[in-house]
Amino acid sequence: MKELILNLIEQGKYADVREKIVHMNVVDIAQLFEELDHQKLIIVFRILPKEIASGVFSYIPNELQKFIIEYITDKEIKNILDELFFDDTIDFLEEMPSNIVKKVIKNTDEETRKLINQFLNYPEDSAGSIMTIEFVDLKKEMSVRQAIQHIKETGVDKETINTCYVIDNKRKLEGVISIRKLILSEDSIILKDIMERDVVYINTYDDQEKIASLFKKYDFLSMPVVDQECRLVGIVTIDDIIDIIDQENTEDFQKMAAIQPSEKEYLKTSSLVLAKHRIIWLLILMISATITGRIIRKYDNVLQSVLVLTSFIPMLMDTGGNAGSQSSALIIRGLALGDINLKDVLKVLWKEIKVGFLVGLVLSSVNFIRLFCFEKTELLISVTVTITLFFTVLFAKVVGGILPIMAKKLRIDPAIMASPLITTIVDAVVLIIYFSIATWLLGI
Amino acid sequence: MKELILNLIEQGKYADVREKIVHMNVVDIAQLFEELDHQKLIIVFRILPKEIASGVFSYIPNELQKFIIEYITDKEIKNILDELFFDDTIDFLEEMPSNIVKKVIKNTDEETRKLINQFLNYPEDSAGSIMTIEFVDLKKEMSVRQAIQHIKETGVDKETINTCYVIDNKRKLEGVISIRKLILSEDSIILKDIMERDVVYINTYDDQEKIASLFKKYDFLSMPVVDQECRLVGIVTIDDIIDIIDQENTEDFQKMAAIQPSEKEYLKTSSLVLAKHRIIWLLILMISATITGRIIRKYDNVLQSVLVLTSFIPMLMDTGGNAGSQSSALIIRGLALGDINLKDVLKVLWKEIKVGFLVGLVLSSVNFIRLFCFEKTELLISVTVTITLFFTVLFAKVVGGILPIMAKKLRIDPAIMASPLITTIVDAVVLIIYFSIATWLLGI
């Protein structure tokens, strides 16, 4: 299909293109657009019916949106804006430079302009910035027949009609009712007798992470957003939440790898920006790692006497780091999903002690057999390494399990307490354990 | 509210409990159940109206489901099953021991029994295992009025009516139509004139990861599932997809921290199982880390001459590991989200070379200033450490960027190529670079 259309475009058969393309899903058309050169893209965009054009517009990358807006006439901009859902308009304006925003805003009426400015002022990642204003509002005195009639009259401009919201004359939220309930109820029933009153709602300033967790908890398709006076001002829909879940997860992956989080795709980010996002944590961690250097220098008499001890340092450090980041990864994820709470700190501590004991025992036994039996390492040195390994694993597990929870308690993002930072902490302690045991056992 | 109800239960005022509880969201009732002792739980469960009881049942943890099924009568089991959506039945049965499954199945009719067995046989994580059979099917010859009448008659048993599916007499999928379109269209219009024919569907054996990415791409609320003969056999709904997205992300977090993935919550997993999931990778990585030991022993003449070189090993290794895992985390995530593809390997390589160059330059300059100017380290030693650091970062970035893509090419899960494995590889190379430069510069 795609090849066929690309061919038709190549041959300039735009009437045929239009006929084929209008039956495609707008997401697929958007994907097709990314493969066109700019001149052809404008031609194809212009032959689309305006409701399809605006749908496609909301799915193409920001650069193409910018290019199209720069190129088309004010009249055409107005057509797109008329069809675009309000949250998609805001999403797109948030990513545009100010000249484009101005060009767009001058094509809207006074009221829309006010609304756009208000929405652009909501904090990033707040309910206000992701909600849409195109929802169905009903009155509780309406009958089911009246409600459905109201939906028939206004529904075409709404982002969803699947859930409808019941408000009073001051726009205060009083209940919700699903289209399913409406369809399955008798025409004469009055909404107030069948609407749900126990409505879960969010505030315009609530953070998107909180919103996502409510969606997950209640399996909602949309949620009402109210302002400080409990007036219904918008709704958030599930499709935006899915993007947010991915985005929050990506942020956690980045933080856990000691990168400053960024929403932008890797391939679309310049090397300079990528480098900038990575360098700060690397610097911090590099400087902290010099503590381990100090510890080694402090014990250089031990190393001087038994140089072979040096060769076990990497293995001890790596195993400690890995053991610690296993624990921290599980705890950070558990905290993010709400499976683990601050009050579980003692449970986690006790679990990690048990796990650390078991894992430490197995690893150090295998290590002892390898060192003493296979590599014929001296007994006392084998024992030193083995005991160190056991305590390393135990310590790493406990630190990896507890630090993320402590961070959360101190209102620091737990994801910061991931692999790299845990590794740095564990490294220093491992060396102190190692040299202490060596001094004591080898009598240096 | 919750305290109030817990109090009423404590006082045995079950009539009041019932009156309050039926107005609550089933998710909140399920949460309340987790705080009750088993005896009270059964009493409260039994006073719930059956449609609420089954809703609550689908949201409580597996242990409580098991307990309830063991306790209640066959008649009560039948009541729950009648109300439970089919995908929730399957989800629950999949987690139950065989005696419970038997007890449940014997309370179903012949046809349901067959269906349950068929569904339990679909591969885990396939569309078949997560789909539900309660969807609205329409015929293309129906008018809008007939379609809505059909929905009114059958909709109460359907998991969703928001999207309806048009099938022919052989149950082959011919189109989809949303309830929105039906409501907003004239009563007399025939479905075949307004249904969407370009239907995106999935096969019963498709993997849930693929399904999730289609949902994300098209912003669907549900998707049709067809069998080998293109017959519509079920639908997958967005609420299940959100759980799957979380689950896939959790798996990636676990793999990237060198843990065997598990779906079970941390606090609900025994220490023995946790230890088992962590030990294999720790063993593999510990054994591989002995290679670094060999390298150090090979160069022990270098260390013997200039013992202070030892003290920089941890810093070099840590920085290399961190630099590498930054890159691998970004690439693994990009591959998972589909932002990066196999064909981008050269782009990634080039980007990581540039980033590695920049980051390496900054880090090694800071390091040189610190060593030579502040810590008064000997010039040649400072230079050795600085040059090693530069190449370490560059190498780590390239390896971290490329290995996940190569893994994917070899059909190995890229998440395996995360932090721990990259660290182990980078460590060995760092040491070789370090000692080679030291030998050459310091003339040992």
Short mmCIF file of N, CA, C and O in Angstrom, two decimals, chain B residues 62-150:
data_model
loop_
_atom_site.label_atom_id
_atom_site.label_comp_id
_atom_site.label_asym_id
_atom_site.label_seq_id
_atom_site.Cartn_x
_atom_site.Cartn_y
_atom_site.Cartn_z
N ASN B 62 -4.16 -12.90 44.12
CA ASN B 62 -4.39 -14.32 43.88
C ASN B 62 -4.64 -15.13 45.15
O ASN B 62 -5.50 -16.01 45.18
N GLU B 63 -3.90 -14.83 46.22
CA GLU B 63 -4.07 -15.64 47.44
C GLU B 63 -5.49 -15.51 47.97
O GLU B 63 -6.08 -16.48 48.44
N LEU B 64 -6.04 -14.29 47.93
CA LEU B 64 -7.40 -14.10 48.42
C LEU B 64 -8.41 -14.77 47.50
O LEU B 64 -9.39 -15.36 47.96
N GLN B 65 -8.16 -14.71 46.18
CA GLN B 65 -9.05 -15.41 45.24
C GLN B 65 -9.08 -16.89 45.58
O GLN B 65 -10.14 -17.51 45.67
N LYS B 66 -7.90 -17.43 45.80
CA LYS B 66 -7.78 -18.85 46.10
C LYS B 66 -8.55 -19.18 47.38
O LYS B 66 -9.35 -20.11 47.41
N PHE B 67 -8.33 -18.37 48.40
CA PHE B 67 -9.01 -18.59 49.67
C PHE B 67 -10.54 -18.56 49.51
O PHE B 67 -11.25 -19.43 50.02
N ILE B 68 -11.02 -17.56 48.78
CA ILE B 68 -12.47 -17.43 48.62
C ILE B 68 -13.05 -18.64 47.89
O ILE B 68 -14.05 -19.23 48.31
N ILE B 69 -12.39 -19.03 46.79
CA ILE B 69 -12.90 -20.18 46.02
C ILE B 69 -12.91 -21.45 46.87
O ILE B 69 -13.84 -22.25 46.83
N GLU B 70 -11.87 -21.62 47.70
CA GLU B 70 -11.83 -22.80 48.56
C GLU B 70 -12.98 -22.80 49.54
O GLU B 70 -13.48 -23.85 49.95
N TYR B 71 -13.40 -21.61 49.94
CA TYR B 71 -14.34 -21.48 51.03
C TYR B 71 -15.80 -21.52 50.59
O TYR B 71 -16.65 -22.08 51.27
N ILE B 72 -16.11 -20.88 49.46
CA ILE B 72 -17.52 -20.70 49.11
C ILE B 72 -18.11 -21.93 48.42
O ILE B 72 -17.37 -22.84 48.02
N THR B 73 -19.42 -21.93 48.30
CA THR B 73 -20.12 -23.10 47.73
C THR B 73 -20.07 -23.09 46.20
O THR B 73 -19.76 -22.06 45.58
N ASP B 74 -20.40 -24.24 45.62
CA ASP B 74 -20.42 -24.35 44.16
C ASP B 74 -21.39 -23.35 43.55
O ASP B 74 -21.11 -22.74 42.52
N LYS B 75 -22.53 -23.17 44.20
CA LYS B 75 -23.54 -22.22 43.72
C LYS B 75 -22.92 -20.81 43.65
O LYS B 75 -23.11 -20.08 42.67
N GLU B 76 -22.20 -20.46 44.71
CA GLU B 76 -21.61 -19.12 44.74
C GLU B 76 -20.53 -18.96 43.67
O GLU B 76 -20.40 -17.91 43.05
N ILE B 77 -19.77 -20.02 43.48
CA ILE B 77 -18.75 -19.97 42.42
C ILE B 77 -19.41 -19.72 41.07
O ILE B 77 -18.97 -18.89 40.28
N LYS B 78 -20.51 -20.43 40.85
CA LYS B 78 -21.23 -20.27 39.58
C LYS B 78 -21.70 -18.83 39.39
O LYS B 78 -21.57 -18.26 38.30
N ASN B 79 -22.20 -18.24 40.49
CA ASN B 79 -22.64 -16.84 40.41
C ASN B 79 -21.50 -15.90 40.01
O ASN B 79 -21.67 -15.01 39.20
N ILE B 80 -20.35 -16.10 40.62
CA ILE B 80 -19.21 -15.24 40.28
C ILE B 80 -18.83 -15.42 38.82
O ILE B 80 -18.66 -14.47 38.07
N LEU B 81 -18.70 -16.70 38.41
CA LEU B 81 -18.28 -16.97 37.03
C LEU B 81 -19.23 -16.35 36.01
O LEU B 81 -18.81 -15.86 34.98
N ASP B 82 -20.54 -16.39 36.34
CA ASP B 82 -21.52 -15.81 35.42
C ASP B 82 -21.24 -14.33 35.18
O ASP B 82 -21.45 -13.82 34.08
N GLU B 83 -20.81 -13.64 36.21
CA GLU B 83 -20.62 -12.19 36.11
C GLU B 83 -19.22 -11.79 35.66
O GLU B 83 -19.01 -10.73 35.10
N LEU B 84 -18.26 -12.66 35.92
CA LEU B 84 -16.86 -12.34 35.62
C LEU B 84 -16.63 -12.27 34.11
O LEU B 84 -17.13 -13.11 33.36
N PHE B 85 -15.88 -11.25 33.66
CA PHE B 85 -15.51 -11.22 32.25
C PHE B 85 -14.56 -12.37 31.95
O PHE B 85 -13.77 -12.77 32.81
N PHE B 86 -14.63 -12.87 30.72
CA PHE B 86 -13.91 -14.09 30.42
C PHE B 86 -12.39 -13.93 30.58
O PHE B 86 -11.71 -14.83 31.06
N ASP B 87 -11.85 -12.76 30.19
CA ASP B 87 -10.40 -12.61 30.33
C ASP B 87 -9.98 -12.56 31.79
O ASP B 87 -8.90 -13.04 32.15
N ASP B 88 -10.85 -12.02 32.66
CA ASP B 88 -10.53 -12.03 34.09
C ASP B 88 -10.58 -13.46 34.64
O ASP B 88 -9.76 -13.84 35.49
N THR B 89 -11.52 -14.26 34.14
CA THR B 89 -11.59 -15.67 34.54
C THR B 89 -10.29 -16.38 34.19
O THR B 89 -9.71 -17.10 35.01
N ILE B 90 -9.84 -16.16 32.96
CA ILE B 90 -8.62 -16.83 32.51
C ILE B 90 -7.40 -16.33 33.30
O ILE B 90 -6.59 -17.12 33.79
N ASP B 91 -7.31 -15.01 33.50
CA ASP B 91 -6.19 -14.45 34.28
C ASP B 91 -6.11 -15.12 35.64
O ASP B 91 -5.03 -15.44 36.13
N PHE B 92 -7.28 -15.29 36.24
CA PHE B 92 -7.33 -15.83 37.59
C PHE B 92 -6.99 -17.33 37.58
O PHE B 92 -6.15 -17.80 38.36
N LEU B 93 -7.57 -18.06 36.63
CA LEU B 93 -7.30 -19.50 36.57
C LEU B 93 -5.83 -19.80 36.29
O LEU B 93 -5.28 -20.77 36.80
N GLU B 94 -5.21 -18.93 35.48
CA GLU B 94 -3.80 -19.15 35.15
C GLU B 94 -2.90 -19.15 36.38
O GLU B 94 -1.84 -19.74 36.40
N GLU B 95 -3.35 -18.44 37.43
CA GLU B 95 -2.52 -18.33 38.64
C GLU B 95 -2.90 -19.33 39.72
O GLU B 95 -2.29 -19.36 40.78
N MET B 96 -3.96 -20.13 39.47
CA MET B 96 -4.46 -21.03 40.52
C MET B 96 -3.86 -22.44 40.41
O MET B 96 -3.55 -22.90 39.32
N PRO B 97 -3.71 -23.13 41.55
CA PRO B 97 -3.28 -24.53 41.50
C PRO B 97 -4.39 -25.39 40.90
O PRO B 97 -5.55 -24.98 40.85
N SER B 98 -4.03 -26.61 40.48
CA SER B 98 -4.97 -27.40 39.68
C SER B 98 -6.23 -27.77 40.45
O SER B 98 -7.31 -27.87 39.85
N ASN B 99 -6.17 -27.96 41.77
CA ASN B 99 -7.39 -28.33 42.49
C ASN B 99 -8.43 -27.20 42.43
O ASN B 99 -9.62 -27.45 42.30
N ILE B 100 -7.95 -25.96 42.48
CA ILE B 100 -8.87 -24.82 42.38
C ILE B 100 -9.44 -24.74 40.97
O ILE B 100 -10.64 -24.54 40.78
N VAL B 101 -8.57 -24.91 39.97
CA VAL B 101 -9.03 -24.86 38.59
C VAL B 101 -10.13 -25.90 38.39
O VAL B 101 -11.18 -25.61 37.80
N LYS B 102 -9.91 -27.11 38.93
CA LYS B 102 -10.92 -28.16 38.79
C LYS B 102 -12.23 -27.76 39.44
O LYS B 102 -13.31 -27.92 38.88
N LYS B 103 -12.12 -27.22 40.67
CA LYS B 103 -13.33 -26.82 41.40
C LYS B 103 -14.11 -25.77 40.60
O LYS B 103 -15.34 -25.79 40.57
N VAL B 104 -13.38 -24.87 39.97
CA VAL B 104 -14.04 -23.82 39.19
C VAL B 104 -14.67 -24.41 37.92
O VAL B 104 -15.84 -24.20 37.62
N ILE B 105 -13.88 -25.21 37.20
CA ILE B 105 -14.34 -25.70 35.90
C ILE B 105 -15.56 -26.60 36.02
O ILE B 105 -16.46 -26.57 35.18
N LYS B 106 -15.63 -27.33 37.11
CA LYS B 106 -16.79 -28.23 37.24
C LYS B 106 -18.09 -27.43 37.41
O LYS B 106 -19.18 -27.97 37.26
N ASN B 107 -17.96 -26.13 37.73
CA ASN B 107 -19.16 -25.29 37.85
C ASN B 107 -19.50 -24.52 36.57
O ASN B 107 -20.26 -23.55 36.60
N THR B 108 -18.90 -24.92 35.46
CA THR B 108 -19.22 -24.24 34.21
C THR B 108 -19.93 -25.22 33.28
O THR B 108 -19.84 -26.43 33.47
N ASP B 109 -20.58 -24.67 32.26
CA ASP B 109 -21.22 -25.58 31.31
C ASP B 109 -20.17 -26.10 30.32
O ASP B 109 -19.05 -25.62 30.26
N GLU B 110 -20.60 -27.09 29.57
CA GLU B 110 -19.72 -27.78 28.63
C GLU B 110 -18.96 -26.82 27.72
O GLU B 110 -17.75 -26.90 27.56
N GLU B 111 -19.69 -25.85 27.16
CA GLU B 111 -19.11 -24.94 26.18
C GLU B 111 -18.03 -24.05 26.82
O GLU B 111 -16.94 -23.89 26.28
N THR B 112 -18.36 -23.50 28.00
CA THR B 112 -17.40 -22.66 28.70
C THR B 112 -16.15 -23.45 29.06
O THR B 112 -15.02 -22.97 28.94
N ARG B 113 -16.38 -24.70 29.50
CA ARG B 113 -15.26 -25.56 29.87
C ARG B 113 -14.29 -25.71 28.70
O ARG B 113 -13.08 -25.59 28.84
N LYS B 114 -14.87 -25.97 27.52
CA LYS B 114 -14.05 -26.12 26.31
C LYS B 114 -13.24 -24.85 26.05
O LYS B 114 -12.05 -24.88 25.78
N LEU B 115 -13.95 -23.70 26.13
CA LEU B 115 -13.32 -22.41 25.88
C LEU B 115 -12.18 -22.16 26.87
O LEU B 115 -11.09 -21.70 26.50
N ILE B 116 -12.46 -22.45 28.16
CA ILE B 116 -11.42 -22.23 29.18
C ILE B 116 -10.18 -23.05 28.86
O ILE B 116 -9.06 -22.55 28.88
N ASN B 117 -10.40 -24.32 28.54
CA ASN B 117 -9.25 -25.17 28.21
C ASN B 117 -8.49 -24.63 27.01
O ASN B 117 -7.26 -24.61 27.00
N GLN B 118 -9.24 -24.16 26.00
CA GLN B 118 -8.59 -23.60 24.82
C GLN B 118 -7.75 -22.38 25.19
O GLN B 118 -6.59 -22.25 24.79
N PHE B 119 -8.32 -21.51 26.01
CA PHE B 119 -7.61 -20.28 26.38
C PHE B 119 -6.40 -20.56 27.26
O PHE B 119 -5.38 -19.90 27.15
N LEU B 120 -6.55 -21.54 28.16
CA LEU B 120 -5.42 -21.85 29.04
C LEU B 120 -4.27 -22.44 28.24
O LEU B 120 -3.13 -22.44 28.68
N ASN B 121 -4.59 -22.93 27.02
CA ASN B 121 -3.54 -23.54 26.19
C ASN B 121 -2.80 -22.54 25.30
O ASN B 121 -1.79 -22.88 24.72
N TYR B 122 -3.34 -21.32 25.18
CA TYR B 122 -2.59 -20.33 24.40
C TYR B 122 -1.27 -20.03 25.09
O TYR B 122 -1.20 -20.03 26.32
N PRO B 123 -0.20 -19.81 24.31
CA PRO B 123 1.10 -19.53 24.94
C PRO B 123 0.99 -18.31 25.88
O PRO B 123 0.25 -17.37 25.58
N GLU B 124 1.71 -18.35 26.98
CA GLU B 124 1.76 -17.21 27.88
C GLU B 124 2.20 -15.99 27.07
O GLU B 124 3.02 -16.11 26.16
N ASP B 125 1.67 -14.83 27.40
CA ASP B 125 2.04 -13.58 26.72
C ASP B 125 1.59 -13.50 25.26
O ASP B 125 2.02 -12.63 24.53
N SER B 126 0.71 -14.43 24.80
CA SER B 126 0.18 -14.30 23.44
C SER B 126 -1.16 -13.57 23.50
O SER B 126 -1.77 -13.47 24.57
N ALA B 127 -1.59 -13.06 22.34
CA ALA B 127 -2.87 -12.37 22.27
C ALA B 127 -3.99 -13.29 22.80
O ALA B 127 -4.87 -12.85 23.53
N GLY B 128 -3.91 -14.58 22.44
CA GLY B 128 -4.93 -15.52 22.87
C GLY B 128 -5.09 -15.57 24.38
O GLY B 128 -6.20 -15.70 24.90
N SER B 129 -3.97 -15.44 25.10
CA SER B 129 -4.05 -15.59 26.55
C SER B 129 -4.54 -14.32 27.24
O SER B 129 -4.88 -14.34 28.41
N ILE B 130 -4.53 -13.17 26.53
CA ILE B 130 -4.99 -11.95 27.20
C ILE B 130 -6.31 -11.42 26.64
O ILE B 130 -6.90 -10.51 27.19
N MET B 131 -6.80 -12.02 25.56
CA MET B 131 -8.02 -11.47 24.94
C MET B 131 -9.26 -11.87 25.72
O MET B 131 -9.24 -12.73 26.58
N THR B 132 -10.35 -11.18 25.42
CA THR B 132 -11.63 -11.55 26.01
C THR B 132 -12.59 -11.86 24.87
O THR B 132 -12.40 -11.40 23.74
N ILE B 133 -13.61 -12.68 25.18
CA ILE B 133 -14.55 -13.06 24.11
C ILE B 133 -15.83 -12.24 24.17
O ILE B 133 -16.70 -12.39 23.33
N GLU B 134 -15.92 -11.35 25.15
CA GLU B 134 -17.16 -10.58 25.31
C GLU B 134 -17.08 -9.26 24.54
O GLU B 134 -16.80 -8.21 25.12
N PHE B 135 -17.28 -9.34 23.23
CA PHE B 135 -17.27 -8.13 22.41
C PHE B 135 -18.60 -8.04 21.64
O PHE B 135 -19.34 -9.02 21.56
N VAL B 136 -18.87 -6.85 21.11
CA VAL B 136 -20.09 -6.66 20.34
C VAL B 136 -19.81 -6.97 18.88
O VAL B 136 -18.91 -6.36 18.28
N ASP B 137 -20.55 -7.93 18.29
CA ASP B 137 -20.37 -8.17 16.85
C ASP B 137 -21.63 -7.77 16.09
O ASP B 137 -22.74 -8.02 16.54
N LEU B 138 -21.42 -7.09 15.00
CA LEU B 138 -22.53 -6.58 14.18
C LEU B 138 -22.38 -7.12 12.76
O LEU B 138 -21.34 -7.69 12.41
N LYS B 139 -23.45 -6.95 11.97
CA LYS B 139 -23.39 -7.34 10.56
C LYS B 139 -23.42 -6.08 9.69
O LYS B 139 -24.09 -5.11 10.03
N LYS B 140 -22.72 -6.16 8.56
CA LYS B 140 -22.61 -4.94 7.76
C LYS B 140 -23.92 -4.51 7.11
O LYS B 140 -24.08 -3.37 6.71
N GLU B 141 -24.90 -5.43 7.04
CA GLU B 141 -26.20 -5.07 6.45
C GLU B 141 -27.09 -4.34 7.44
O GLU B 141 -28.14 -3.82 7.06
N MET B 142 -26.70 -4.35 8.73
CA MET B 142 -27.54 -3.69 9.74
C MET B 142 -27.58 -2.19 9.51
O MET B 142 -26.62 -1.59 9.04
N SER B 143 -28.75 -1.58 9.88
CA SER B 143 -28.80 -0.11 9.92
C SER B 143 -28.27 0.32 11.28
O SER B 143 -28.13 -0.50 12.20
N VAL B 144 -27.98 1.62 11.41
CA VAL B 144 -27.50 2.14 12.68
C VAL B 144 -28.53 1.83 13.78
O VAL B 144 -28.17 1.42 14.89
N ARG B 145 -29.82 2.00 13.44
CA ARG B 145 -30.85 1.75 14.45
C ARG B 145 -30.79 0.30 14.92
O ARG B 145 -30.80 0.02 16.12
N GLN B 146 -30.68 -0.63 13.94
CA GLN B 146 -30.62 -2.05 14.31
C GLN B 146 -29.39 -2.35 15.15
O GLN B 146 -29.42 -3.11 16.10
N ALA B 147 -28.27 -1.73 14.77
CA ALA B 147 -27.03 -1.97 15.49
C ALA B 147 -27.18 -1.53 16.95
O ALA B 147 -26.82 -2.25 17.89
N ILE B 148 -27.72 -0.32 17.15
CA ILE B 148 -27.87 0.17 18.52
C ILE B 148 -28.85 -0.71 19.29
O ILE B 148 -28.63 -1.03 20.46
N GLN B 149 -29.91 -1.17 18.62
CA GLN B 149 -30.85 -2.07 19.28
C GLN B 149 -30.13 -3.36 19.71
O GLN B 149 -30.32 -3.84 20.82
N HIS B 150 -29.29 -3.88 18.81
CA HIS B 150 -28.53 -5.09 19.11
C HIS B 150 -27.62 -4.88 20.32
O HIS B 150 -27.51 -5.74 21.20
#
